[in-house]
Coordinates of C-alpha atoms and ligand atoms in Angstrom, one line a residue:
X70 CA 0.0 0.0 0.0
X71 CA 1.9 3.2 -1.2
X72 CA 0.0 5.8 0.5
X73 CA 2.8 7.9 0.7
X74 CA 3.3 7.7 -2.7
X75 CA 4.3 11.5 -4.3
X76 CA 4.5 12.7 -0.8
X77 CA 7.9 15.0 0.2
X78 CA 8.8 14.0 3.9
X79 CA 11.0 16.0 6.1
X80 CA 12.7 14.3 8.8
X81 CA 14.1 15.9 11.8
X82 CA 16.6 14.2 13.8
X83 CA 17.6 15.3 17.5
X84 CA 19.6 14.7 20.2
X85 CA 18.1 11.2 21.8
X86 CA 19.6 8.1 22.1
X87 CA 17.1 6.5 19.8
X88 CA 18.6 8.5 17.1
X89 CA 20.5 5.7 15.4
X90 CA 16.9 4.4 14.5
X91 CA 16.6 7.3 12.4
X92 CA 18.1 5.4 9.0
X93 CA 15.7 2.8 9.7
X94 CA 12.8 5.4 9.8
X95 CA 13.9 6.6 6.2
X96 CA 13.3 3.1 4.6
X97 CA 10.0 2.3 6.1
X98 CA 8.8 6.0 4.9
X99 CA 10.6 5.0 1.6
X100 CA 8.5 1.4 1.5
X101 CA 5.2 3.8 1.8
X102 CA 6.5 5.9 -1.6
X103 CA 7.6 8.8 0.2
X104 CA 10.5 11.0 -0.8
X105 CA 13.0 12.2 2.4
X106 CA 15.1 14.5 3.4
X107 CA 16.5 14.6 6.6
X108 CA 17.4 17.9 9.1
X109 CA 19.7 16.4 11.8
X110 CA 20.4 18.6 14.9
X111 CA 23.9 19.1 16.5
X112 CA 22.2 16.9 19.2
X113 CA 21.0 14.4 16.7
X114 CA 24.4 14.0 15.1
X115 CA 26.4 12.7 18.2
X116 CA 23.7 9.5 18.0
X117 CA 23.7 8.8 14.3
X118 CA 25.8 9.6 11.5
X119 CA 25.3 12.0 8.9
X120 CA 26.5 9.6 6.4
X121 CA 24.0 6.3 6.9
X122 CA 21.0 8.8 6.8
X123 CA 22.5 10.4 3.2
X124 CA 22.6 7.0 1.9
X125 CA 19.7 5.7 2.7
X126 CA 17.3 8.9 1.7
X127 CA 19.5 9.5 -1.4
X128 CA 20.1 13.3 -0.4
X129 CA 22.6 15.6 1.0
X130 CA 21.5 15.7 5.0
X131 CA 21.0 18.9 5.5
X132 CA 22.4 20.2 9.2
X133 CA 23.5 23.9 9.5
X134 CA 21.3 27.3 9.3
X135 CA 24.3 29.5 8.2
X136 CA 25.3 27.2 5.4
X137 CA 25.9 29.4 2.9
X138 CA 25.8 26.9 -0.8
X139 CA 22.9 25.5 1.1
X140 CA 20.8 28.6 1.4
X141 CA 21.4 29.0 -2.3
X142 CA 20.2 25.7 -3.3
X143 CA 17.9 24.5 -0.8
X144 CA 17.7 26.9 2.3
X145 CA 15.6 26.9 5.1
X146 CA 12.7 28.3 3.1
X147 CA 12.7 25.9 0.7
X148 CA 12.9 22.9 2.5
X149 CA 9.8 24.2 4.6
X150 CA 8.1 24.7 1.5
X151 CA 9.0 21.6 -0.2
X152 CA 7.6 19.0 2.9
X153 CA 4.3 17.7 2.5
X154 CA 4.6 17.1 6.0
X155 CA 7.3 17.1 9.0
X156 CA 7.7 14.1 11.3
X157 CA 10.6 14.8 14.6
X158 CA 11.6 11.5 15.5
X159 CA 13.2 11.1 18.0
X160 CA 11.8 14.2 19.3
X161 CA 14.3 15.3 22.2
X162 CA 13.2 16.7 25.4
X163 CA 15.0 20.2 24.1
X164 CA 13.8 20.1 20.7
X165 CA 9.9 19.7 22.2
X166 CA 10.7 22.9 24.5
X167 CA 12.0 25.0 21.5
X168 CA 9.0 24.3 19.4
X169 CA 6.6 24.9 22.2
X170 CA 8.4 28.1 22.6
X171 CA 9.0 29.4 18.8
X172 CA 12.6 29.1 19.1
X173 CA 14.7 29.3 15.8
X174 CA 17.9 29.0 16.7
X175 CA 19.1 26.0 14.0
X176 CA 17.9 24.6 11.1
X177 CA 14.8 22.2 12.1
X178 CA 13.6 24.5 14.5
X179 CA 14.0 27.5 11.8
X180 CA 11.8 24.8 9.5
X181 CA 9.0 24.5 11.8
X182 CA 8.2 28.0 12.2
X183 CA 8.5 28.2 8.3
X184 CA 7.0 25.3 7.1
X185 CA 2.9 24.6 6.3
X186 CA 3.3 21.2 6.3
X187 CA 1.6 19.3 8.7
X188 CA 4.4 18.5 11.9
X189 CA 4.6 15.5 13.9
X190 CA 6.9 14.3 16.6
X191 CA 7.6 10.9 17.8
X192 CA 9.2 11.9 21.5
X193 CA 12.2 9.9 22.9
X194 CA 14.0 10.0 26.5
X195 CA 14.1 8.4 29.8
X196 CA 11.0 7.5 31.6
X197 CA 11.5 10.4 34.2
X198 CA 11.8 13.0 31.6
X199 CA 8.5 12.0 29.8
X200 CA 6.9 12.2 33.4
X201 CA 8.0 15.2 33.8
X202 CA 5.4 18.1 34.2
X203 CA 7.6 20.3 31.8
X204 CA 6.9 17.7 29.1
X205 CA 3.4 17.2 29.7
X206 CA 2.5 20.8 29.7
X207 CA 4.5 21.3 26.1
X208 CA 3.3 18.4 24.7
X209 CA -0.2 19.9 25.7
X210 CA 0.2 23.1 23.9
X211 CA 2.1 21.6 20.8
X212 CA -1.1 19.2 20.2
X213 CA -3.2 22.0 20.8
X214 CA -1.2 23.8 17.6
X215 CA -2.3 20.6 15.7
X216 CA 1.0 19.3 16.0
X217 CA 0.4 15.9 15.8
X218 CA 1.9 13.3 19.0
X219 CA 3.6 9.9 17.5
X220 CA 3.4 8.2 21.6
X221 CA 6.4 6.8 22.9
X222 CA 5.7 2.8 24.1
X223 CA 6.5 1.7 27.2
X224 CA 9.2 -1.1 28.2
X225 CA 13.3 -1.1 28.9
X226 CA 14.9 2.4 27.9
X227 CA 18.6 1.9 26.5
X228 CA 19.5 3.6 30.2
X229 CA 18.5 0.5 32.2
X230 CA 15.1 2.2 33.3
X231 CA 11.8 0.6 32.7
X232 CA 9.1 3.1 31.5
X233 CA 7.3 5.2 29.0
X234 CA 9.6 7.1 26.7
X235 CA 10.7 4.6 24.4
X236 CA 10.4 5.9 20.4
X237 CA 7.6 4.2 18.7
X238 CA 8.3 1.3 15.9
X239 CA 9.7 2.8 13.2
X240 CA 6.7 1.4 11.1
X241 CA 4.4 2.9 13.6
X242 CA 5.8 6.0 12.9
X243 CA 5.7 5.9 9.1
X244 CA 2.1 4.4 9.2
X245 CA 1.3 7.3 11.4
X246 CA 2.4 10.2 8.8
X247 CA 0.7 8.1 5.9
X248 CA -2.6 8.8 8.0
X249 CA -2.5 12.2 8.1
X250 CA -2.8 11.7 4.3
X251 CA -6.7 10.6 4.4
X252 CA -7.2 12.1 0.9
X253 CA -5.5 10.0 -1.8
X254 CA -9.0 10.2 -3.3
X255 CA -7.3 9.6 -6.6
X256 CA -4.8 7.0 -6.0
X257 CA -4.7 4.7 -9.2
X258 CA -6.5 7.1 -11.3
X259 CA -4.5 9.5 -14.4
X260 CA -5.2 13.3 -14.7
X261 CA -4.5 15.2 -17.7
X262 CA -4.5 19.5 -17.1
X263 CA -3.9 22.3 -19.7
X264 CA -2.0 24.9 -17.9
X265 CA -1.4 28.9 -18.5
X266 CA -2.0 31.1 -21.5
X267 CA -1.0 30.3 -24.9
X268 CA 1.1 32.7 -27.4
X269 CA -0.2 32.9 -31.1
X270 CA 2.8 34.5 -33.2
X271 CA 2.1 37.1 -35.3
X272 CA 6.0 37.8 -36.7
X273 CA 8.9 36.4 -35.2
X274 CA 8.7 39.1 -32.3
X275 CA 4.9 40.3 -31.7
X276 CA 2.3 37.7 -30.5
X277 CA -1.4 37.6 -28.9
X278 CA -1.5 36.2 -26.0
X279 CA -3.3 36.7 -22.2
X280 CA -2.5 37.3 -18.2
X281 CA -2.9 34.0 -17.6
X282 CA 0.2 33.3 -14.9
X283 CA -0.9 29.0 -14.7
X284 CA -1.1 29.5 -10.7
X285 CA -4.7 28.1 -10.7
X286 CA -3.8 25.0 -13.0
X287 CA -0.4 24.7 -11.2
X288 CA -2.9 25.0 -7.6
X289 CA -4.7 21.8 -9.3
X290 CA -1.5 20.1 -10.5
X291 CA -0.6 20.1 -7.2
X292 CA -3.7 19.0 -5.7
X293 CA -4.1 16.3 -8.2
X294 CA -0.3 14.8 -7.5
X295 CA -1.1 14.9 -3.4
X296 CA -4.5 13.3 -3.9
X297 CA -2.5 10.5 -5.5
X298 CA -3.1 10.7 -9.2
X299 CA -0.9 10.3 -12.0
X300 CA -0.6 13.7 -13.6
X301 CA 0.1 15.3 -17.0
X302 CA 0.5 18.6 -17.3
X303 CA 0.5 20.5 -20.8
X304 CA 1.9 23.7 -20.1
X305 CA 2.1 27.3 -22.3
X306 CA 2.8 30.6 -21.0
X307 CA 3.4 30.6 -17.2
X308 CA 4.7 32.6 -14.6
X309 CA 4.8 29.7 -11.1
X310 CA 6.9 26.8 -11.0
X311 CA 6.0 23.8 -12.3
X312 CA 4.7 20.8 -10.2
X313 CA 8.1 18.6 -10.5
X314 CA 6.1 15.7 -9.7
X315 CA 4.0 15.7 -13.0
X316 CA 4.6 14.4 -16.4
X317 CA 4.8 17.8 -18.4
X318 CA 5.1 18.7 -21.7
X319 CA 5.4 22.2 -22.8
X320 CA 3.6 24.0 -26.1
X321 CA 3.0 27.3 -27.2
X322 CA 0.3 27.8 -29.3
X323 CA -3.0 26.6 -29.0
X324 CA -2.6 24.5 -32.0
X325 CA 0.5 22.6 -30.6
X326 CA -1.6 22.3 -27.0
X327 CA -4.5 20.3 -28.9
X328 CA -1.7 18.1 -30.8
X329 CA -0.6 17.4 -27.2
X330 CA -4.0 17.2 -25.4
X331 CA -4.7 14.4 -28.4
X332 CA -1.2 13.0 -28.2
X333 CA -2.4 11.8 -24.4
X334 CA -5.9 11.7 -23.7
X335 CA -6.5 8.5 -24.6
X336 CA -5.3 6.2 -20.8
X337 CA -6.9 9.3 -18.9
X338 CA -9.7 9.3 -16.2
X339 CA -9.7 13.0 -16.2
X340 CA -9.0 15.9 -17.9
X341 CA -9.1 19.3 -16.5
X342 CA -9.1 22.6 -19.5
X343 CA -7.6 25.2 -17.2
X344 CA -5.5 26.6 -19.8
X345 CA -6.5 30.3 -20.8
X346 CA -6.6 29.0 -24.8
X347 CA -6.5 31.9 -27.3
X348 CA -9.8 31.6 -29.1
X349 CA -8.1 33.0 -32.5
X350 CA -4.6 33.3 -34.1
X351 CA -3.5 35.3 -36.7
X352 CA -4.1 33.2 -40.3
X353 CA -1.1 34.0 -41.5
X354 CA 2.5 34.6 -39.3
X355 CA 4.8 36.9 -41.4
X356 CA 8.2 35.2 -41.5
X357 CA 9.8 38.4 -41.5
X358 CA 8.9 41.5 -38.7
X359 CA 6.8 43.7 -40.2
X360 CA 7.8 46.6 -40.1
X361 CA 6.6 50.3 -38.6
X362 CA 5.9 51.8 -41.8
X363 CA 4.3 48.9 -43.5
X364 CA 0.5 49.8 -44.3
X365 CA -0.6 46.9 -42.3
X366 CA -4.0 48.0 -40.5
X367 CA -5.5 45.3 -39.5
X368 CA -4.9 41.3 -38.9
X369 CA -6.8 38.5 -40.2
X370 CA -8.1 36.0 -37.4
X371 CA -8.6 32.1 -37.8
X372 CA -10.5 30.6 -35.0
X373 CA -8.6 27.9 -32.8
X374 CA -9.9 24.7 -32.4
X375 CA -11.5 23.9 -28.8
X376 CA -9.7 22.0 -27.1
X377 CA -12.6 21.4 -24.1
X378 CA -15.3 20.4 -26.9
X379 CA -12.9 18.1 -28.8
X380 CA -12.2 16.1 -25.8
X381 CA -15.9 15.5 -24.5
X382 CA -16.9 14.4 -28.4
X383 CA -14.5 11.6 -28.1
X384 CA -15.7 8.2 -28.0
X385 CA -14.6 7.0 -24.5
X386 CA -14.0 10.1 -23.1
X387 CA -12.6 11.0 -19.2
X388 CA -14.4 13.2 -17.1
X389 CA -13.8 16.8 -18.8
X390 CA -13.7 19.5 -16.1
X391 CA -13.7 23.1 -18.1
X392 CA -13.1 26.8 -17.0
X393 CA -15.3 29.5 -17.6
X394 CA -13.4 33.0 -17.1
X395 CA -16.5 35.5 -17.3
X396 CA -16.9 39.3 -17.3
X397 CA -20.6 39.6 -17.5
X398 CA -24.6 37.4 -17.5
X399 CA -22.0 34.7 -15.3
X400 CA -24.2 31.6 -14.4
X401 CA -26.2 31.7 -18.0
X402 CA -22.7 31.5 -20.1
X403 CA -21.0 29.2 -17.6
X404 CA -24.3 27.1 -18.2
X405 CA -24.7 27.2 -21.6
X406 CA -20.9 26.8 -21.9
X407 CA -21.7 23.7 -19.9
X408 CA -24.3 22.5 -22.2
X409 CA -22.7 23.5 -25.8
X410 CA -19.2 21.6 -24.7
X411 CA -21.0 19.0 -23.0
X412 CA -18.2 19.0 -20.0
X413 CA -19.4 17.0 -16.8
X414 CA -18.9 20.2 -14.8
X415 CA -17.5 23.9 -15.7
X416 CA -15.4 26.0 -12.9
X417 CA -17.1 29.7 -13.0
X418 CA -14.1 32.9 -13.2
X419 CA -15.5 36.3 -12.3
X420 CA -12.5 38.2 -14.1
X421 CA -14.7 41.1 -13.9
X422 CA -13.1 41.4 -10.2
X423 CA -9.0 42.2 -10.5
X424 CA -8.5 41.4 -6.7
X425 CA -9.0 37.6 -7.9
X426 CA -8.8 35.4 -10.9
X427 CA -6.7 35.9 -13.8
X428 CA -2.6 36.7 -12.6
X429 CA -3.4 36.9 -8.9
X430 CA -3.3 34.3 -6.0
X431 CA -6.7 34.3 -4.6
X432 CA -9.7 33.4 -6.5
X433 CA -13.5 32.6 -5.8
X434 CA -15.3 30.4 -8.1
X435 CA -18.5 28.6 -8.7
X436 CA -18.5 24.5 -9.1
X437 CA -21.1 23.9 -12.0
X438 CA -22.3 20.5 -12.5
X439 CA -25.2 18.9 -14.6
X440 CA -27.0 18.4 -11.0
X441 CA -26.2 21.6 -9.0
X442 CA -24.1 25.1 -9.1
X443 CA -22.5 25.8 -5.7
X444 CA -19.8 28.5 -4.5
X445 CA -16.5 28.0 -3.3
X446 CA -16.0 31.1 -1.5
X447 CA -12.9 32.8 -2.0
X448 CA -9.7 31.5 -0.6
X449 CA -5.8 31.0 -1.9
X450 CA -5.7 29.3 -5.0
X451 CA -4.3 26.2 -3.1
X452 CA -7.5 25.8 -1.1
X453 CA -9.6 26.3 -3.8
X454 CA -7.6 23.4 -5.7
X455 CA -8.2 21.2 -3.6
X456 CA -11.7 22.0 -3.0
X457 CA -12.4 21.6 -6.6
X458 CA -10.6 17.9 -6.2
X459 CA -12.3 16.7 -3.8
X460 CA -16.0 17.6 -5.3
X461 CA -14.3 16.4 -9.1
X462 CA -13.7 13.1 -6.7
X463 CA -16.9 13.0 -4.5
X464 CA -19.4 13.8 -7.6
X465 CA -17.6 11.5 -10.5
X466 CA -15.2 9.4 -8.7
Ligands
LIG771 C1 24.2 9.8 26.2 C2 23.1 10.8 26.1 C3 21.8 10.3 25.8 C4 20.7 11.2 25.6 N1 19.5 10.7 25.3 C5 18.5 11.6 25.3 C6 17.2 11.1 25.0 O1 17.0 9.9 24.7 N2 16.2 12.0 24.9 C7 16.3 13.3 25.1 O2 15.4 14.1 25.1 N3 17.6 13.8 25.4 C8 18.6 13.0 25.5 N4 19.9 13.5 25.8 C9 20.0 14.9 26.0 C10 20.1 15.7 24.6 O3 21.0 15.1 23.8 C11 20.4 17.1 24.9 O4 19.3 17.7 25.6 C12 20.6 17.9 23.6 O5 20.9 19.2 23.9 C13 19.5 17.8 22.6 O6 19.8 18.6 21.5 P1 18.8 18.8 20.3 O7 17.4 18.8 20.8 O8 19.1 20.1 19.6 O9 19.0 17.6 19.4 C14 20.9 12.6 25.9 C15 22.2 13.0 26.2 C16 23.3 12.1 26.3 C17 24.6 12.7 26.6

């Protein structure tokens, strides 16, 4: 069972005994599909060495806030934004009180504050200091941050005392941070996207195009990959990174987008048209510039092939999720675009409003099915994502 398939894992090691299970932790999070990385703590690295964990998770371990390549390749920042989640284990007494307490004062406790990922810690020490009221009281207020408590078991500690402190299984731990991942909702299913605006050349310099910056496809990308799809991006113009954990192919014009669509539709479950597509293109493209003083007044305009209405006339075709960026009348044309396309469900843009939409990272949207139209209030595009995932999941899946 890979439920930790396409799933970036941080690990932090620090300063407890138990620390030489770390490497051991890294494989059964591997056997679950995840990817690793590990933050070790100056603590952490008197316990284990820095070279077991490197081998086994396949990466650099990453150990010092003032590195300075580091922080030019993957810094703090980065590796707080790259975890899906964060699991501490072993948890040291001193590494529970800094989180309780904000501290930032080396990398993994710099991480925590930075990070969005979900965090859990899996504590580790002597019987005594478990009991202890200090620990208690920070566990208390870490779980009541929704940091997530992986408890110790009970039986001989490596000090000779008998107690409860000992770091849970190493399986128990990785079983524990698959659960947090309730929503593979898509595991086993493929997901094809059309992403950002497309670029219709009109000489070899000027070209039509549109604001489109791909942060709502990207949003979905990402939403499809952690909901445990296989996903295929197409990509044009874009201004966000690209999902690195999706298949992606990259076009410009809308011509070369519908050769690509074609090219892969075919093994999909679902595809999702977010891709601003330019409706026309210039009929002909001059192969020279044309020039200032030319008496050129106006361009002729061929109408593009949609891409959206293509895919839902196919034969055995996926469910087809389209996007409706409006300005005006917006439930009758998201409608009737739902009806003329024949799409099992359009996504309604108000681009009428510039604080969301098109180019910015908020958005607000309406869910249109055959059945029902309902709102997703407005939120970062993220949320939204995977908002519009989980109804794509509840409603066809
Ligand atoms: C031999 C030895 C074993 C230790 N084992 C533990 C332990 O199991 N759990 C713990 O919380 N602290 C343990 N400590 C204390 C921590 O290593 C110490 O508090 C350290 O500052 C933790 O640093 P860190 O949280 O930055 O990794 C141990 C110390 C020594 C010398």
């Amino acid at each position: 069972m890979n439920n930790l398939a396409n799933k970036r894992v941080l690990l932090g090691v620090s300063g407890s005994i138990a620390a030489y299970k770390s490497p051991d932790i890294v494989r059964r999070l591997q056997d679950l599909g995840a990817e690793v990385r590990v933050i070790i703590t100056n603590g952490g690295r008197e316990f284990v060495s820095e070279l077991s964990l490197q081998t086994v998770s396949k990466n650099k371990v990453h150990d010092n806030l003032w590195d300075k390549d580091a922080e030019l390749a993957m810094g703090h920042i980065e590796l707080a934004k790259w975890a899906d989640a964060v699991i501490i284990a072993p948890a040291s007494a001193n590494t529970i009180a800094k989180l309780c307490h904000g501290k930032a004062d080396d990398l993994l406790s710099t991480v925590i504050l930075a990070t969005k990922a979900a965090v859990l810690i899996a504590p580790s020490m002597n019987q005594q200091m478990f009991a202890s009221k200090a620990i208690k009281e920070n566990l208390e207020i870490l779980n009541n941050r929704g940091v997530v408590t992986i408890e110790p078991g009970f039986g001989e500690q490596a000090c000779g005392d008998v107690g409860e402190g000992r770091l849970a299984e190493p399986i128990e731990i990785a079983k524990q941070v698959a659960n947090i991942f309730s929503n593979n909702t898509l595991s086993g299913k493929k997901v094809l996207i059309t992403i950002g605006g497309t670029i219709e050349a009109i000489d070899p310099v000027r070209y039509i195009s549109n604001h489109s910056s791909g942060k709502m496809g990207m949003a979905l990308a990402h939403a499809c990959v952690q909901a445990g799809a296989e996903t295929t991006l197409i990509v044009g113009s874009i201004s966000v990174d690209v999902e690195k954990r999706a298949n992606v192919t990259y076009i410009t014009s809308a011509n070369e987008m519908y050769d690509a669509v074609m090219k892969k539709i075919k093994s999909q479950d679902l595809f999702i048209s977010c891709a601003a597509v330019a409706d026309f293109r210039p009929t002909k493209i001059s192969q020279n510039k044309i020039k200032k003083d030319s008496n050129l007044s106006s361009i002729e305009l061929t109408r593009n092939k949609d891409i959206l209405e293509s895919v839902c006339k196919l034969k055995n075709k996926p469910i087809c999720i389209g996007f409706a960026a409006e300005t005006e009348n917006f439930i009758a044309n998201a409608t009737a675009k739902l009806e003329i396309k024949k799409c099992d469900a359009i996504i309604l843009n108000d681009i009428s409003n510039t604080e969301i939409g098109l180019n910015s990272d908020e958005n607000e949207v309406h869910f249109l099915s055959q059945e029902k139209t309902e709102k997703i209030d407005r939120s970062s595009k993220q949320i939204i994502a995977e908002k519009i995932i989980k109804k794509v999941t509840k409603y066809f899946f």
